[in-house]
PDB file of C-alpha atoms in Angstrom:
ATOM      1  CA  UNK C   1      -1.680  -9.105  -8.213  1.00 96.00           C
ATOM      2  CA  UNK C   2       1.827 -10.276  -6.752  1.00 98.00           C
ATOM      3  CA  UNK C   3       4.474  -9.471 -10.104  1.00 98.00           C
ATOM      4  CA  UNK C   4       7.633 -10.899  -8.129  1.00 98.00           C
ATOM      5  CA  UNK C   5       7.748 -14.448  -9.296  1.00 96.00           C
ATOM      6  CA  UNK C   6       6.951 -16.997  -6.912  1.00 97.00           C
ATOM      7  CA  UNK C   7      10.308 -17.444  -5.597  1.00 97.00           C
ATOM      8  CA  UNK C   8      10.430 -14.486  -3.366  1.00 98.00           C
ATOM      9  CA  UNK C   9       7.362 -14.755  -1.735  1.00 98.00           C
ATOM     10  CA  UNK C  10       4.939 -16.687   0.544  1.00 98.00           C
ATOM     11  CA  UNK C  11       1.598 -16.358   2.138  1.00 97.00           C
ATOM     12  CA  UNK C  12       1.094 -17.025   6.262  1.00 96.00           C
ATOM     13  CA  UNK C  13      -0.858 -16.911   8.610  1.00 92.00           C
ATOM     14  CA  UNK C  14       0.039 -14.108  11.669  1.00 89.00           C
ATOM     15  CA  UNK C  15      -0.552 -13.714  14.853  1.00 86.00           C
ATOM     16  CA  UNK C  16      -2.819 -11.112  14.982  1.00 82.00           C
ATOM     17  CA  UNK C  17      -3.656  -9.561  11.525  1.00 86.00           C
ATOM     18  CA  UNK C  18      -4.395 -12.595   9.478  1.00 88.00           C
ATOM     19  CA  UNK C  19      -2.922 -13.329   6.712  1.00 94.00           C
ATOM     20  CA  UNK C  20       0.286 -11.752   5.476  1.00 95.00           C
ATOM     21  CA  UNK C  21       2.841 -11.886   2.469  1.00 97.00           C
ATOM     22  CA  UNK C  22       6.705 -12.907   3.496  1.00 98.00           C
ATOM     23  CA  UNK C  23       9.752 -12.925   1.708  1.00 98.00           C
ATOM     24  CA  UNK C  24      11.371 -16.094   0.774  1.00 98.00           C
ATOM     25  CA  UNK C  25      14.204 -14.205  -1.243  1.00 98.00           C
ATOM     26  CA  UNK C  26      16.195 -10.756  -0.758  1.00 98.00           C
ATOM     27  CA  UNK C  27      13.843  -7.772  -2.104  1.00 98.00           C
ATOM     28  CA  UNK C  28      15.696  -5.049  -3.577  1.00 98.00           C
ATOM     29  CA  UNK C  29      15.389  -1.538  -2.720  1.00 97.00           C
ATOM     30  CA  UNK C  30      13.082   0.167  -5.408  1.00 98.00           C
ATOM     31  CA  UNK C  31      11.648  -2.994  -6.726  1.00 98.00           C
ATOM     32  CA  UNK C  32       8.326  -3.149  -7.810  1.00 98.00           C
ATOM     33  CA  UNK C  33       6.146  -6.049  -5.401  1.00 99.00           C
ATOM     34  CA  UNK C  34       2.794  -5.647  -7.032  1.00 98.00           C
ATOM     35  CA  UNK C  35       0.025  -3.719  -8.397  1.00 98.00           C
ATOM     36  CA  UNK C  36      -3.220  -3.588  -6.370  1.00 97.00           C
ATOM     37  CA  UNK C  37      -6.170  -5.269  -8.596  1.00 97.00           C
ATOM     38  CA  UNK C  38      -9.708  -5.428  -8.129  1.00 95.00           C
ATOM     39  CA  UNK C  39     -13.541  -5.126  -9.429  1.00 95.00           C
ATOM     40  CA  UNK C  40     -13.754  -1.000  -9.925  1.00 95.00           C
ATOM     41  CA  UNK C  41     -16.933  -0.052  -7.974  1.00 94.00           C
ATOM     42  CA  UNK C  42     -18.587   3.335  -7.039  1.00 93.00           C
ATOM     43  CA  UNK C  43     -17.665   4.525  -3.516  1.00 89.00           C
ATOM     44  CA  UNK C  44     -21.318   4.975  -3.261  1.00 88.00           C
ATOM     45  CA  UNK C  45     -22.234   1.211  -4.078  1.00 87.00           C
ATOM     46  CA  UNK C  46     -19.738  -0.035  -1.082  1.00 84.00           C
ATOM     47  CA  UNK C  47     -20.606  -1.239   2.479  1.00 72.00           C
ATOM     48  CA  UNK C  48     -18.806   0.035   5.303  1.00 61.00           C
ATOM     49  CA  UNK C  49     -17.344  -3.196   7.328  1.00 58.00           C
ATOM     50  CA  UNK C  50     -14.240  -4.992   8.362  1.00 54.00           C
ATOM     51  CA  UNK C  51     -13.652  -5.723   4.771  1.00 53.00           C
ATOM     52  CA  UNK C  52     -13.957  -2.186   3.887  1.00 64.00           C
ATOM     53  CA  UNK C  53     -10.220  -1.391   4.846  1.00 73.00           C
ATOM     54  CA  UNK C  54      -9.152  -3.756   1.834  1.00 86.00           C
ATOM     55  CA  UNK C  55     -10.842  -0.913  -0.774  1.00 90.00           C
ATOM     56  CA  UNK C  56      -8.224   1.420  -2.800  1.00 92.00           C
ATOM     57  CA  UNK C  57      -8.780   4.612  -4.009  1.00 89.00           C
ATOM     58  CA  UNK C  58      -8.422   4.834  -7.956  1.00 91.00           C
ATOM     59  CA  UNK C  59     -10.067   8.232  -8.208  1.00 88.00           C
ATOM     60  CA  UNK C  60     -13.011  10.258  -6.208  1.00 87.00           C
ATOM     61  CA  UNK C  61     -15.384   8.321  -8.106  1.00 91.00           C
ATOM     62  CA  UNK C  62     -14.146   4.718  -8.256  1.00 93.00           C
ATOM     63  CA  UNK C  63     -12.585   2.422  -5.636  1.00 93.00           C
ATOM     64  CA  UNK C  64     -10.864  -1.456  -6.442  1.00 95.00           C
ATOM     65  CA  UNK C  65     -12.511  -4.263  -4.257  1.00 94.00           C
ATOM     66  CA  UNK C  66     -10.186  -7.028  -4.464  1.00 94.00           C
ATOM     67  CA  UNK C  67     -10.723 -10.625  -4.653  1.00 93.00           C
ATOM     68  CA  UNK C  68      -9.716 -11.577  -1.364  1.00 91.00           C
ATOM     69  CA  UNK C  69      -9.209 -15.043  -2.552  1.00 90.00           C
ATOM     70  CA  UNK C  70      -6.539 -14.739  -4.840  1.00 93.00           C
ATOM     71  CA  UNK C  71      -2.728 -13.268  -3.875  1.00 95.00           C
ATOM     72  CA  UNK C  72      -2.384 -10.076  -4.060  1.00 96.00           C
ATOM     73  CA  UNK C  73      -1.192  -6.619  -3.076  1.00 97.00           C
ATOM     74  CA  UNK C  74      -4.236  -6.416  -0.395  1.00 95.00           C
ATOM     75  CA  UNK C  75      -2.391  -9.473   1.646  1.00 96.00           C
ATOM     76  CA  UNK C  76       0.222  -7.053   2.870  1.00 96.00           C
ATOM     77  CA  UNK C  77      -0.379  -5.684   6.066  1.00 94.00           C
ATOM     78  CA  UNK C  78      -0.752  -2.197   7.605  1.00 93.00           C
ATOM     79  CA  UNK C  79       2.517  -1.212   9.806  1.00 93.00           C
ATOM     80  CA  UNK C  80       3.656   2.271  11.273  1.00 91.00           C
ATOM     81  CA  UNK C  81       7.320   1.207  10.243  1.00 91.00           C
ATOM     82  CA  UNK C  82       6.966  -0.017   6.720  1.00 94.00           C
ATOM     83  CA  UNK C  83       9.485  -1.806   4.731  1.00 95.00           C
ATOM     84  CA  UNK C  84       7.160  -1.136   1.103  1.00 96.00           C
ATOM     85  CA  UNK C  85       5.550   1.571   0.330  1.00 96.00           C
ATOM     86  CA  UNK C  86       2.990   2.988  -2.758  1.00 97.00           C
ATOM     87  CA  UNK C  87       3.291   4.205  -5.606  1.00 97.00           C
ATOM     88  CA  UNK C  88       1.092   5.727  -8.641  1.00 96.00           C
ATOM     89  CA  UNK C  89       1.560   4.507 -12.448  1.00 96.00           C
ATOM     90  CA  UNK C  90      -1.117   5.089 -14.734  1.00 96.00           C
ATOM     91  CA  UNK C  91      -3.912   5.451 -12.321  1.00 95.00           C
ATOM     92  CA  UNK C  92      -2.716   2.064 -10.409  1.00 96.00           C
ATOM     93  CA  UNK C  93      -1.723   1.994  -7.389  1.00 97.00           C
ATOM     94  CA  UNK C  94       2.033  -0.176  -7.308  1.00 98.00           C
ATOM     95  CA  UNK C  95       3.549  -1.338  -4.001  1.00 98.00           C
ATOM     96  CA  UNK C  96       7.122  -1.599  -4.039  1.00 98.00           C
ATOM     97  CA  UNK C  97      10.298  -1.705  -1.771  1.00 98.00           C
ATOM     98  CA  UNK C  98      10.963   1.341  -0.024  1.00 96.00           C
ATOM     99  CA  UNK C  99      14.820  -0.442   1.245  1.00 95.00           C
ATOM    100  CA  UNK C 100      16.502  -3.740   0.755  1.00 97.00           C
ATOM    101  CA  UNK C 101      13.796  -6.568   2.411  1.00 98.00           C
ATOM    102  CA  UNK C 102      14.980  -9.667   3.732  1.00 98.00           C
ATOM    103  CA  UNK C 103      14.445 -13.264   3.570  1.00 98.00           C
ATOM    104  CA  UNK C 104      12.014 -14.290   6.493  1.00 97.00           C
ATOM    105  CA  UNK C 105      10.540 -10.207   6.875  1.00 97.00           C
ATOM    106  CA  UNK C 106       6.693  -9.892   6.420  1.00 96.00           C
ATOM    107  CA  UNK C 107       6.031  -7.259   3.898  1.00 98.00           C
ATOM    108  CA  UNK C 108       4.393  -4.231   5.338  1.00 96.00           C
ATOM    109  CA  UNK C 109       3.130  -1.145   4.238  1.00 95.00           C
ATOM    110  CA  UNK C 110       1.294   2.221   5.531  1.00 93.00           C
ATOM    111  CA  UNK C 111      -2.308   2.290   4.540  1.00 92.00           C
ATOM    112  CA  UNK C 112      -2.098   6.288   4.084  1.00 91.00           C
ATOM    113  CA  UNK C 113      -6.088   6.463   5.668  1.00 90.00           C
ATOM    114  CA  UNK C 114      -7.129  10.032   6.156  1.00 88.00           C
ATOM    115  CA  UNK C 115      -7.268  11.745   9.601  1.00 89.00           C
ATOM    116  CA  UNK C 116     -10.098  10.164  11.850  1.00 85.00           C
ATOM    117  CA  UNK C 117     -13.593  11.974  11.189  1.00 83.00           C
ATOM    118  CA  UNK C 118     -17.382  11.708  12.047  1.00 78.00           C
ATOM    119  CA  UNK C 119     -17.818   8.845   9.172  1.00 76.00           C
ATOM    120  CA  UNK C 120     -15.774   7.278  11.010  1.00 80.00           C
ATOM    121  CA  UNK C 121     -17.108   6.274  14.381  1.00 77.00           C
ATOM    122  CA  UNK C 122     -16.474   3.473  15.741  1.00 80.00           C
ATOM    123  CA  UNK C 123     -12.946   3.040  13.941  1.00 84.00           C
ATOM    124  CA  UNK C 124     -12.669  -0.222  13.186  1.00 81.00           C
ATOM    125  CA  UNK C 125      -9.050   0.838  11.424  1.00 87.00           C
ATOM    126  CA  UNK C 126      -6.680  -0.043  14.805  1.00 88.00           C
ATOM    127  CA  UNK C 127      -3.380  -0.974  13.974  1.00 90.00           C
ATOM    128  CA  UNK C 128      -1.471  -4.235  15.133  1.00 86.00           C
ATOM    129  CA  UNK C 129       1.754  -3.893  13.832  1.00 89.00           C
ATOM    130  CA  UNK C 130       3.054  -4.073  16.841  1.00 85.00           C
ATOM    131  CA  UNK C 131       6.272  -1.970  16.279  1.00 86.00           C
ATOM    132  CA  UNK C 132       7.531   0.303  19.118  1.00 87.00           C
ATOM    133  CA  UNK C 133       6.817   3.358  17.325  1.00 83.00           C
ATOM    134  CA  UNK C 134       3.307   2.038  16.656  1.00 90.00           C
ATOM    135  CA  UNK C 135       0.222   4.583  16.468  1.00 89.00           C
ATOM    136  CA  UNK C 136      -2.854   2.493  17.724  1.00 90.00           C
ATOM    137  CA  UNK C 137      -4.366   3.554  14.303  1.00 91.00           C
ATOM    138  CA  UNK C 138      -4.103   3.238  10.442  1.00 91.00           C
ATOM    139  CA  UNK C 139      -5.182   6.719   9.856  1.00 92.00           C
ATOM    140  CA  UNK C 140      -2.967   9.858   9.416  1.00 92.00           C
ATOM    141  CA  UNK C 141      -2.157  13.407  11.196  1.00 90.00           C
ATOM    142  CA  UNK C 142      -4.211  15.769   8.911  1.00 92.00           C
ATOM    143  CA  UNK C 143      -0.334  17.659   8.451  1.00 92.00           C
ATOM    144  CA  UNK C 144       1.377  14.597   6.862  1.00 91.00           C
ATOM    145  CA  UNK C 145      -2.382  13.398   5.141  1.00 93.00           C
ATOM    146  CA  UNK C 146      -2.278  16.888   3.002  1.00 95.00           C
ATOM    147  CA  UNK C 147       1.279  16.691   2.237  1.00 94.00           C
ATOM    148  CA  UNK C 148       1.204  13.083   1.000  1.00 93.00           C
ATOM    149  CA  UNK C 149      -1.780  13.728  -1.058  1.00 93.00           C
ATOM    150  CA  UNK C 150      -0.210  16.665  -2.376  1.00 95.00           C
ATOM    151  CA  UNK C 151       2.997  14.570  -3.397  1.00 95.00           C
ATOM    152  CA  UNK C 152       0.936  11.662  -5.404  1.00 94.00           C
ATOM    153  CA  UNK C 153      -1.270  13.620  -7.227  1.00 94.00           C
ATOM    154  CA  UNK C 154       1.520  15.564  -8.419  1.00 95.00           C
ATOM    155  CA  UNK C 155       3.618  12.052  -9.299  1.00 95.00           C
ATOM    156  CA  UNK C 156       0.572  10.418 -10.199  1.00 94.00           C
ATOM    157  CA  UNK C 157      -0.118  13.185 -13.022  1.00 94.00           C
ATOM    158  CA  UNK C 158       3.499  12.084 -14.840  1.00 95.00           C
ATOM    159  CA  UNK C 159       1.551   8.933 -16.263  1.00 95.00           C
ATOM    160  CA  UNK C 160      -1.883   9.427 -18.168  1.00 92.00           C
ATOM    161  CA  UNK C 161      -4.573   7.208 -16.149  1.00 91.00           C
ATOM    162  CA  UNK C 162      -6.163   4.479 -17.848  1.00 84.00           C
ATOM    163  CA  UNK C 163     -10.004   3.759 -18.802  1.00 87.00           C
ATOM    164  CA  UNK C 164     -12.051   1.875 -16.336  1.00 92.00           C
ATOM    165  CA  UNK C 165     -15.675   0.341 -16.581  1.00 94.00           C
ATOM    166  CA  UNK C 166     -17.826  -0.118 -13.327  1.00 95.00           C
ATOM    167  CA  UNK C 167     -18.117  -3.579 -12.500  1.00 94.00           C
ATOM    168  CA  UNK C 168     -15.755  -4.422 -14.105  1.00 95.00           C
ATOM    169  CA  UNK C 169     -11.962  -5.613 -13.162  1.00 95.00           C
ATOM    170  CA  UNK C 170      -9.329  -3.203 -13.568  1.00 96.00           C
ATOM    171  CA  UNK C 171      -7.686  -4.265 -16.391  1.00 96.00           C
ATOM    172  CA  UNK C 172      -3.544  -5.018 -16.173  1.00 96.00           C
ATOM    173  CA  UNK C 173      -1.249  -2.723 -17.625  1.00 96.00           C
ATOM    174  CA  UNK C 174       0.754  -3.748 -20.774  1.00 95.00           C
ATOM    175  CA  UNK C 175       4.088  -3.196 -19.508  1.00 96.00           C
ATOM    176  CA  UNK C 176       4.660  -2.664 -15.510  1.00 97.00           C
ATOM    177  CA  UNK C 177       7.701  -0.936 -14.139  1.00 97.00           C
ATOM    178  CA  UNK C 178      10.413  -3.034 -13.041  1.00 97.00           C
ATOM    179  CA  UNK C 179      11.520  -0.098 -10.275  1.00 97.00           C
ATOM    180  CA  UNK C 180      10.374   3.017  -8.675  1.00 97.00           C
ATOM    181  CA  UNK C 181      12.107   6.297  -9.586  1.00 96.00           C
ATOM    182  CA  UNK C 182      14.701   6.890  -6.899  1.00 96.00           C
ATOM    183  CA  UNK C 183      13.955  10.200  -6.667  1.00 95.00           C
ATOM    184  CA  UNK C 184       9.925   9.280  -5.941  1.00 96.00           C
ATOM    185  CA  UNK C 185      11.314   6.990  -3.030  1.00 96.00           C
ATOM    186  CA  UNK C 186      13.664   9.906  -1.575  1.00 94.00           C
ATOM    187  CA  UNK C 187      10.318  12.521  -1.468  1.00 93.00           C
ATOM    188  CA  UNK C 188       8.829  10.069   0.852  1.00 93.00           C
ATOM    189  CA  UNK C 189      11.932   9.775   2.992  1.00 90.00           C
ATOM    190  CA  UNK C 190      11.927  13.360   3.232  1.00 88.00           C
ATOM    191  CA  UNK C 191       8.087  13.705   3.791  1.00 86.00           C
ATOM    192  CA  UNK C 192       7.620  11.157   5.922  1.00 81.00           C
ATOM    193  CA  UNK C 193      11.362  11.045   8.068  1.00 78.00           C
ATOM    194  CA  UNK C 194      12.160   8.090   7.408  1.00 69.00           C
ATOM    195  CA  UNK C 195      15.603   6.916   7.947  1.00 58.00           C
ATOM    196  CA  UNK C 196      16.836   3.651   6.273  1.00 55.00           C
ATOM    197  CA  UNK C 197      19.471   1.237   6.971  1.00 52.00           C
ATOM    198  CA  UNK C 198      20.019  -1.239   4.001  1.00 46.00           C
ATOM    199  CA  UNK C 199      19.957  -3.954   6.149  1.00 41.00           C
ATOM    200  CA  UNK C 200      16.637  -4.308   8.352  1.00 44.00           C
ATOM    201  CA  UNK C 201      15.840  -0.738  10.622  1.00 44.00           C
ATOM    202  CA  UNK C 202      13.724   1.497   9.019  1.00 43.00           C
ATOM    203  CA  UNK C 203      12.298   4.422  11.391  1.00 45.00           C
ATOM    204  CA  UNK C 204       8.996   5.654  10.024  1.00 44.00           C
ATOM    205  CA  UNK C 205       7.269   9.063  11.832  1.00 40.00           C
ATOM    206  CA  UNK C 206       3.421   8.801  10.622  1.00 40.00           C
TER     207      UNK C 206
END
């Protein structure tokens, strides 16, 4: 679910990942894009595919399976030099600006996967982000993996998690943050070594 109103985004086609979301009107650093909504399944009931990237982790015993038909947070594309990042409120997982994102950018954000392991073979997660820095992969050094996890869980334990039913859509929150806390978004600089320019350049180290 996209909660900027229409007027600063726009859905097109890319050359080589599909779809993506663009910005029709200057993003805000710290603004919140959208929350990631979905029918809450078992991890157990999934099917591992192409289309299994799009699931998000609620908790170890639920995932969200979006509707790929309808707008929304999964339309924004994996990149190794991000522009929008995530963020945990109430057991949702939030995308939001992690600098000021311009008219014309495609949104982009890291899909945080965890390091490459047996399960996953052959890895169908390649990136195509096609940014200098770029990895060749959507998955994480096992290093930065255990220190972001150990960051959100500890963030994500500030706000008590909703209830969810299997089967079932996640249900949207009453009231959604209009921002992320700056101090969240200056952990991830820190973690990740990331170094932002207000304008456009954002170097991201997976």
């Amino acid at each position: 679910m996209i909660l900027l109103s229409k007027e600063y985004w726009e859905i097109r086609n890319t050359k080589r990942k599909g779809r993506g979301l663009f910005v029709s009107k200057d993003i805000p650093k710290g603004i919140v894009i959208g929350d990631y909504i979905g029918k809450v399944l078992r991890p157990e009931d999934t099917v591992v595919d192409e289309e299994n990237i799009y699931l998000m982790y609620y908790h170890d015993r639920a995932v969200i399976s979006p509707d790929l038909e309808k707008p929304g947070v999964h339309l924004l594309n994996h990149s190794c030099v991000p522009n929008s990042f995530l963020y945990t409120h109430k057991g949702h997982t939030l995308a939001f600006a992690l600098r000021k994102i311009s008219e014309g950018e495609e949104l982009t954000i890291p899909y945080l996967l965890s390091p490459i392991d047996k399960f996953c073979d052959p890895c169908l997660h390649i990136c195509r982000c096609g940014n200098l820095n770029c990895l060749g992969t959507m998955h994480m050094s096992k290093e930065k993996y255990d220190k972001w996890k150990e960051l959100n869980e500890k963030w994500a334990k500030k706000t008590k998690r909703e209830r969810i039913s299997y089967g079932k859509d996640l249900p949207l929150l009453p009231v959604y943050p209009k921002k992320i806390p700056e101090d969240y978004i200056e952990k991830i600089e820190k973690l990740f070594g990331i170094s932002i320019n207000e304008s456009t350049t954002t170097k991201y180290i997976y």
